[in-house]
Short mmCIF file of C-alpha atoms in Angstrom, two decimals:
data_model
loop_
_atom_site.label_atom_id
_atom_site.label_comp_id
_atom_site.label_asym_id
_atom_site.label_seq_id
_atom_site.Cartn_x
_atom_site.Cartn_y
_atom_site.Cartn_z
CA UNK M 1 119.31 192.20 194.65
CA UNK M 2 119.95 188.57 195.16
CA UNK M 3 118.14 185.85 193.92
CA UNK M 4 116.54 182.26 194.67
CA UNK M 5 114.36 179.30 193.34
CA UNK M 6 110.84 180.05 192.12
CA UNK M 7 107.97 177.24 192.72
CA UNK M 8 104.39 178.34 191.99
CA UNK M 9 101.45 175.57 191.69
CA UNK M 10 98.31 176.51 189.73
CA UNK M 11 95.27 175.23 191.14
CA UNK M 12 92.93 177.08 188.57
CA UNK M 13 93.28 179.32 185.74
CA UNK M 14 90.76 181.45 183.19
CA UNK M 15 91.22 184.16 181.17
CA UNK M 16 89.61 187.15 180.36
CA UNK M 17 89.81 190.23 178.46
CA UNK M 18 91.25 191.32 175.06
CA UNK M 19 91.64 188.06 173.15
CA UNK M 20 94.31 189.51 171.07
CA UNK M 21 96.14 190.64 173.78
CA UNK M 22 96.03 187.34 175.66
CA UNK M 23 97.75 185.87 172.51
CA UNK M 24 100.55 187.55 173.02
CA UNK M 25 101.28 188.87 176.86
CA UNK M 26 103.04 186.97 179.76
CA UNK M 27 105.34 184.97 176.87
CA UNK M 28 109.06 184.78 177.44
CA UNK M 29 110.99 182.72 175.19
CA UNK M 30 114.18 183.71 176.21
CA UNK M 31 113.55 182.66 179.83
CA UNK M 32 114.70 179.12 179.36
CA UNK M 33 115.98 178.39 182.97
CA UNK M 34 113.24 180.05 185.43
CA UNK M 35 114.30 177.83 188.29
CA UNK M 36 117.78 179.19 188.74
CA UNK M 37 119.14 179.16 192.90
CA UNK M 38 121.37 181.96 194.32
CA UNK M 39 121.30 185.39 193.80
CA UNK M 40 121.76 186.14 190.06
CA UNK M 41 121.70 188.81 187.22
CA UNK M 42 119.13 187.59 184.57
CA UNK M 43 119.61 187.02 181.13
CA UNK M 44 118.97 189.05 178.51
CA UNK M 45 115.35 188.36 177.20
CA UNK M 46 114.56 186.79 180.60
CA UNK M 47 111.92 189.40 181.12
CA UNK M 48 110.49 191.23 178.08
CA UNK M 49 107.97 193.43 180.11
CA UNK M 50 110.37 194.81 182.22
CA UNK M 51 111.45 198.43 181.68
CA UNK M 52 113.33 201.43 183.35
CA UNK M 53 111.56 204.55 184.18
CA UNK M 54 113.90 207.17 183.94
CA UNK M 55 114.03 210.98 184.84
CA UNK M 56 116.55 213.33 183.29
CA UNK M 57 118.53 210.36 181.81
CA UNK M 58 118.76 208.24 185.53
CA UNK M 59 116.83 205.32 186.66
CA UNK M 60 114.02 206.17 189.08
CA UNK M 61 111.91 203.24 188.95
CA UNK M 62 110.83 200.09 187.33
CA UNK M 63 107.62 199.29 185.57
CA UNK M 64 106.36 196.58 182.87
CA UNK M 65 104.92 196.74 179.75
CA UNK M 66 101.22 195.61 179.33
CA UNK M 67 100.61 196.38 175.93
CA UNK M 68 101.60 198.13 173.17
CA UNK M 69 101.76 201.60 174.51
CA UNK M 70 101.21 201.48 178.28
CA UNK M 71 103.64 200.77 181.47
CA UNK M 72 102.30 199.61 184.83
CA UNK M 73 104.19 201.19 187.46
CA UNK M 74 103.61 202.74 190.81
CA UNK M 75 101.93 206.00 191.68
CA UNK M 76 105.08 207.18 193.91
CA UNK M 77 107.21 207.12 191.00
CA UNK M 78 104.70 209.58 189.35
CA UNK M 79 104.64 212.26 191.72
CA UNK M 80 106.37 215.97 191.54
CA UNK M 81 107.85 215.80 188.01
CA UNK M 82 106.53 216.83 184.50
CA UNK M 83 105.61 214.42 182.25
CA UNK M 84 108.18 215.69 179.62
CA UNK M 85 111.22 214.59 182.13
CA UNK M 86 110.18 211.02 181.60
CA UNK M 87 111.27 208.31 179.26
CA UNK M 88 111.03 204.37 179.29
CA UNK M 89 113.58 201.96 178.09
CA UNK M 90 112.52 199.12 177.05
CA UNK M 91 114.43 195.26 175.99
CA UNK M 92 117.59 196.94 177.98
CA UNK M 93 119.34 194.47 180.17
CA UNK M 94 122.25 196.63 181.10
CA UNK M 95 121.90 199.87 182.22
CA UNK M 96 125.28 201.22 181.42
CA UNK M 97 124.90 200.31 178.11
CA UNK M 98 122.78 200.32 174.89
CA UNK M 99 121.46 197.10 173.16
CA UNK M 100 120.47 196.35 169.88
CA UNK M 101 117.72 195.20 171.55
CA UNK M 102 116.03 197.85 173.10
CA UNK M 103 113.69 200.66 172.51
CA UNK M 104 113.32 204.22 173.90
CA UNK M 105 110.02 206.27 174.46
CA UNK M 106 109.44 209.57 175.60
CA UNK M 107 105.68 209.47 178.22
CA UNK M 108 102.74 211.69 176.73
CA UNK M 109 100.93 210.66 180.00
CA UNK M 110 101.52 210.12 183.41
CA UNK M 111 98.16 208.69 185.35
CA UNK M 112 98.17 208.30 189.12
CA UNK M 113 95.33 206.19 190.64
CA UNK M 114 93.07 208.94 191.97
CA UNK M 115 92.97 207.21 195.71
CA UNK M 116 96.56 206.84 196.22
CA UNK M 117 97.50 207.79 199.72
CA UNK M 118 101.04 209.02 199.93
CA UNK M 119 101.15 208.35 203.68
CA UNK M 120 100.06 204.78 203.55
CA UNK M 121 100.90 203.55 200.10
CA UNK M 122 97.28 202.32 199.44
CA UNK M 123 96.52 202.34 195.79
CA UNK M 124 100.03 202.96 195.00
CA UNK M 125 99.43 201.96 191.51
CA UNK M 126 100.00 204.13 188.26
CA UNK M 127 100.16 203.78 184.34
CA UNK M 128 102.41 205.36 181.79
CA UNK M 129 101.70 206.03 178.20
CA UNK M 130 104.09 205.77 175.67
CA UNK M 131 104.78 208.55 172.93
CA UNK M 132 104.19 205.90 170.49
CA UNK M 133 103.51 202.44 170.37
CA UNK M 134 106.21 199.64 170.27
CA UNK M 135 106.62 196.46 168.56
CA UNK M 136 106.89 193.22 170.10
CA UNK M 137 109.97 191.05 170.17
CA UNK M 138 111.47 188.31 171.83
CA UNK M 139 113.31 191.03 174.11
CA UNK M 140 110.03 193.58 174.34
CA UNK M 141 106.67 191.53 175.55
CA UNK M 142 103.95 192.58 177.58
CA UNK M 143 103.19 190.79 181.03
CA UNK M 144 99.74 189.25 181.51
CA UNK M 145 97.93 190.74 184.66
CA UNK M 146 96.29 189.19 187.78
CA UNK M 147 92.40 189.36 187.18
CA UNK M 148 90.18 190.35 190.06
CA UNK M 149 89.73 187.59 192.23
CA UNK M 150 92.98 185.94 192.13
CA UNK M 151 94.34 184.38 195.04
CA UNK M 152 97.78 183.80 196.09
CA UNK M 153 98.23 181.61 199.30
CA UNK M 154 100.83 182.15 202.17
CA UNK M 155 104.40 180.65 201.22
CA UNK M 156 103.47 180.12 197.65
CA UNK M 157 106.51 181.42 195.42
CA UNK M 158 106.58 184.70 192.64
CA UNK M 159 109.69 186.65 191.31
CA UNK M 160 110.62 190.04 191.45
CA UNK M 161 113.19 191.60 188.97
CA UNK M 162 114.46 195.40 189.19
CA UNK M 163 117.88 197.45 189.03
CA UNK M 164 117.48 198.37 192.65
CA UNK M 165 120.31 198.63 195.25
CA UNK M 166 121.56 195.11 195.72
CA UNK M 167 122.39 195.96 199.31
CA UNK M 168 121.11 198.01 202.31
CA UNK M 169 123.67 201.29 202.55
CA UNK M 170 124.88 200.75 199.19
CA UNK M 171 124.89 204.25 197.36
CA UNK M 172 124.69 204.77 193.55
CA UNK M 173 125.13 203.75 190.99
CA UNK M 174 122.68 200.78 191.07
CA UNK M 175 123.49 197.60 189.66
CA UNK M 176 123.95 197.54 185.92
CA UNK M 177 122.06 194.32 185.10
CA UNK M 178 118.93 193.83 185.97
CA UNK M 179 118.45 191.43 188.89
CA UNK M 180 115.84 188.85 189.54
CA UNK M 181 114.71 187.01 192.78
CA UNK M 182 112.02 184.49 193.71
CA UNK M 183 110.24 185.05 196.96
CA UNK M 184 107.41 183.66 199.12
CA UNK M 185 104.18 185.43 199.40
CA UNK M 186 103.53 185.90 203.27
CA UNK M 187 99.74 186.56 204.51
CA UNK M 188 98.39 189.92 204.76
CA UNK M 189 97.44 188.97 208.33
CA UNK M 190 101.09 188.47 209.26
CA UNK M 191 101.99 191.72 207.27
CA UNK M 192 99.70 193.61 208.86
CA UNK M 193 100.77 192.81 212.27
CA UNK M 194 104.30 194.21 211.24
CA UNK M 195 103.57 197.32 209.34
CA UNK M 196 99.78 197.82 210.82
CA UNK M 197 98.85 199.56 207.46
CA UNK M 198 98.68 196.83 205.09
CA UNK M 199 95.31 196.86 203.18
CA UNK M 200 93.36 194.45 201.06
CA UNK M 201 94.92 196.52 198.16
CA UNK M 202 98.15 195.19 199.09
CA UNK M 203 100.40 192.09 199.50
CA UNK M 204 103.58 191.24 201.01
CA UNK M 205 106.69 188.56 201.00
CA UNK M 206 109.29 187.40 203.29
CA UNK M 207 112.23 185.32 203.56
CA UNK M 208 112.81 183.13 206.64
CA UNK M 209 116.51 183.68 206.04
CA UNK M 210 116.90 186.83 204.43
CA UNK M 211 119.69 187.99 202.02
CA UNK M 212 117.04 188.31 199.22
CA UNK M 213 114.60 191.01 198.81
CA UNK M 214 113.68 194.27 196.72
CA UNK M 215 115.37 197.38 197.60
CA UNK M 216 115.40 201.40 196.46
CA UNK M 217 115.08 201.48 193.00
CA UNK M 218 112.68 198.30 192.35
CA UNK M 219 109.69 200.38 192.83
CA UNK M 220 107.25 200.31 190.64
CA UNK M 221 109.11 197.15 189.08
CA UNK M 222 106.60 193.47 188.70
CA UNK M 223 106.08 190.77 190.93
CA UNK M 224 105.01 187.98 188.79
CA UNK M 225 104.37 184.01 188.90
CA UNK M 226 103.98 181.65 186.12
CA UNK M 227 100.57 179.95 185.47
CA UNK M 228 100.42 177.50 182.72
CA UNK M 229 103.35 178.65 180.74
CA UNK M 230 102.21 182.40 180.92
CA UNK M 231 103.86 184.66 183.19
CA UNK M 232 101.29 186.99 185.47
CA UNK M 233 101.78 189.81 187.18
CA UNK M 234 100.46 189.94 190.69
CA UNK M 235 102.42 192.82 192.34
CA UNK M 236 103.78 196.28 192.07
CA UNK M 237 106.91 196.66 194.30
CA UNK M 238 106.27 199.72 196.91
CA UNK M 239 108.14 199.96 199.94
CA UNK M 240 110.00 197.60 202.55
CA UNK M 241 111.46 197.53 206.16
CA UNK M 242 113.06 201.01 207.48
CA UNK M 243 115.57 198.66 209.19
CA UNK M 244 116.85 197.95 205.48
CA UNK M 245 116.42 195.55 203.12
CA UNK M 246 116.41 191.42 202.83
CA UNK M 247 116.41 191.28 206.56
CA UNK M 248 115.22 187.91 207.74
CA UNK M 249 111.23 187.48 208.45
CA UNK M 250 111.01 191.48 207.39
CA UNK M 251 108.45 191.71 204.85
CA UNK M 252 108.45 193.74 202.19
CA UNK M 253 104.81 195.22 200.40
CA UNK M 254 103.43 195.19 196.60
CA UNK M 255 100.13 196.94 195.12
CA UNK M 256 98.18 193.74 194.78
CA UNK M 257 97.58 194.34 190.91
CA UNK M 258 93.69 192.00 190.79
CA UNK M 259 92.30 194.76 192.96
CA UNK M 260 92.55 197.26 190.00
CA UNK M 261 91.38 195.28 186.80
CA UNK M 262 88.93 197.36 186.38
CA UNK M 263 90.38 200.86 187.15
CA UNK M 264 93.11 199.69 185.02
CA UNK M 265 90.31 198.77 182.04
CA UNK M 266 88.68 202.32 182.58
CA UNK M 267 91.82 203.87 181.62
CA UNK M 268 92.87 202.01 178.57
CA UNK M 269 90.17 201.39 176.20
CA UNK M 270 91.85 200.26 173.34
CA UNK M 271 93.82 197.17 173.27
CA UNK M 272 93.16 196.67 176.87
CA UNK M 273 96.03 194.43 178.59
CA UNK M 274 95.45 190.41 179.07
CA UNK M 275 94.27 189.68 182.61
CA UNK M 276 94.65 186.01 183.80
CA UNK M 277 92.93 184.65 187.30
CA UNK M 278 94.92 182.21 189.04
CA UNK M 279 95.66 180.48 192.05
CA UNK M 280 98.85 179.91 193.51
CA UNK M 281 98.87 177.44 196.11
CA UNK M 282 101.43 176.92 199.06
CA UNK M 283 104.29 174.60 198.50
CA UNK M 284 107.35 174.24 200.54
CA UNK M 285 110.51 175.52 199.43
CA UNK M 286 113.62 177.50 200.10
CA UNK M 287 113.51 181.32 200.49
CA UNK M 288 115.78 183.78 198.68
CA UNK M 289 115.62 188.02 198.07
CA UNK M 290 115.87 191.27 195.89
CA UNK M 291 115.70 195.17 196.02
CA UNK M 292 113.02 198.44 197.32
CA UNK M 293 111.96 201.43 199.38
CA UNK M 294 109.97 202.35 202.60
CA UNK M 295 107.31 204.33 204.29
CA UNK M 296 106.57 205.87 207.86
CA UNK M 297 108.23 204.83 210.94
CA UNK M 298 108.51 201.11 209.91
CA UNK M 299 109.16 201.04 206.30
CA UNK M 300 110.20 203.08 203.34
CA UNK M 301 109.12 203.07 199.63
CA UNK M 302 111.39 201.93 196.58
CA UNK M 303 111.37 204.72 194.53
#
C-alpha cells in the first residue's frame, strides 16, 4: 500500500442518528497531518476506528469500529468460518507487535447482508458484534458513516487504510504497520464500463498514474473522507483489478456505505452509529494508491 494527498471539499453537511454517537464518531485526535504526500505507514492512532479482523491469529480483513460493540466490514470476510474462530484487534498499528493501546475481543455474532451476491459482490457488507463493549480512547474510536443520499463526485479525494499487500505478487507476510493512501473517486459510469457489473450499491477509485491502491488483505477496510473536522466512512473495500493492484487508470471497488443506512440501523438497535450526510465536490489534485482483492474475469476480492 502506498499513499498520496487527500483533498475533499464539503458542499453540504447534516447529521442524523444518535446524538450520543455523533458526539464521538469520526474524531481522530492523533491524526495531526492528514495531507501526507507519498506512500506511508500511518502514525499510531491516526485512524482509531481501523481494526484487524483475524481468523486463527492471522490477519484476514480490515474493518472499522462504528460504535462501542460493532465493526463494519465486507460480507466476503464472513463466509465459511465459524464465529468462534474470529477475533478483532483494535488500537494496534503494527500487526507483528502488541501495543499498550490495543484491545482484543472475541466475536459473538457475524451478520452478512442477506442479499450479498458472492459472484457480483453486490451488497458486499457485513457486521461483526464484539463479545463485549470497548472503552473509547485516543487510539480506539468509532468512525461516522455516510448517510443515505450522500454524494461523492468524480475526482473528489478520500483515504483508504489497511494492512494489505503493498505490491502485486508479494505474498505473506502483510506489511506490519498500518498503511494509508489518498485516492480519487471515479464515476460509477466509468467503473461500470470497465467491469460491467457495478451497481448503485458500489463506488470506485482510480489513479491516473498508478502506484497507489488497495490490495489483497485490505478487503473490508474503510474508505473515508473528512467533513467539517469529522471523518466519515463512505466505502468498504471489496475488489481490485485481476491484472494487479495499483495499475494506472484501473478502478478498485467499494461497497457504498450510504446505501445501507436503513439496514445497519435495523441490525444495531442500541447506541446506533452516527450517520453524516455530506457531498464531496470535484477538486483537481495529484493522485495515489493502497491495497485490495478481485472478482470474475476482470477483478478479484481483497479478502
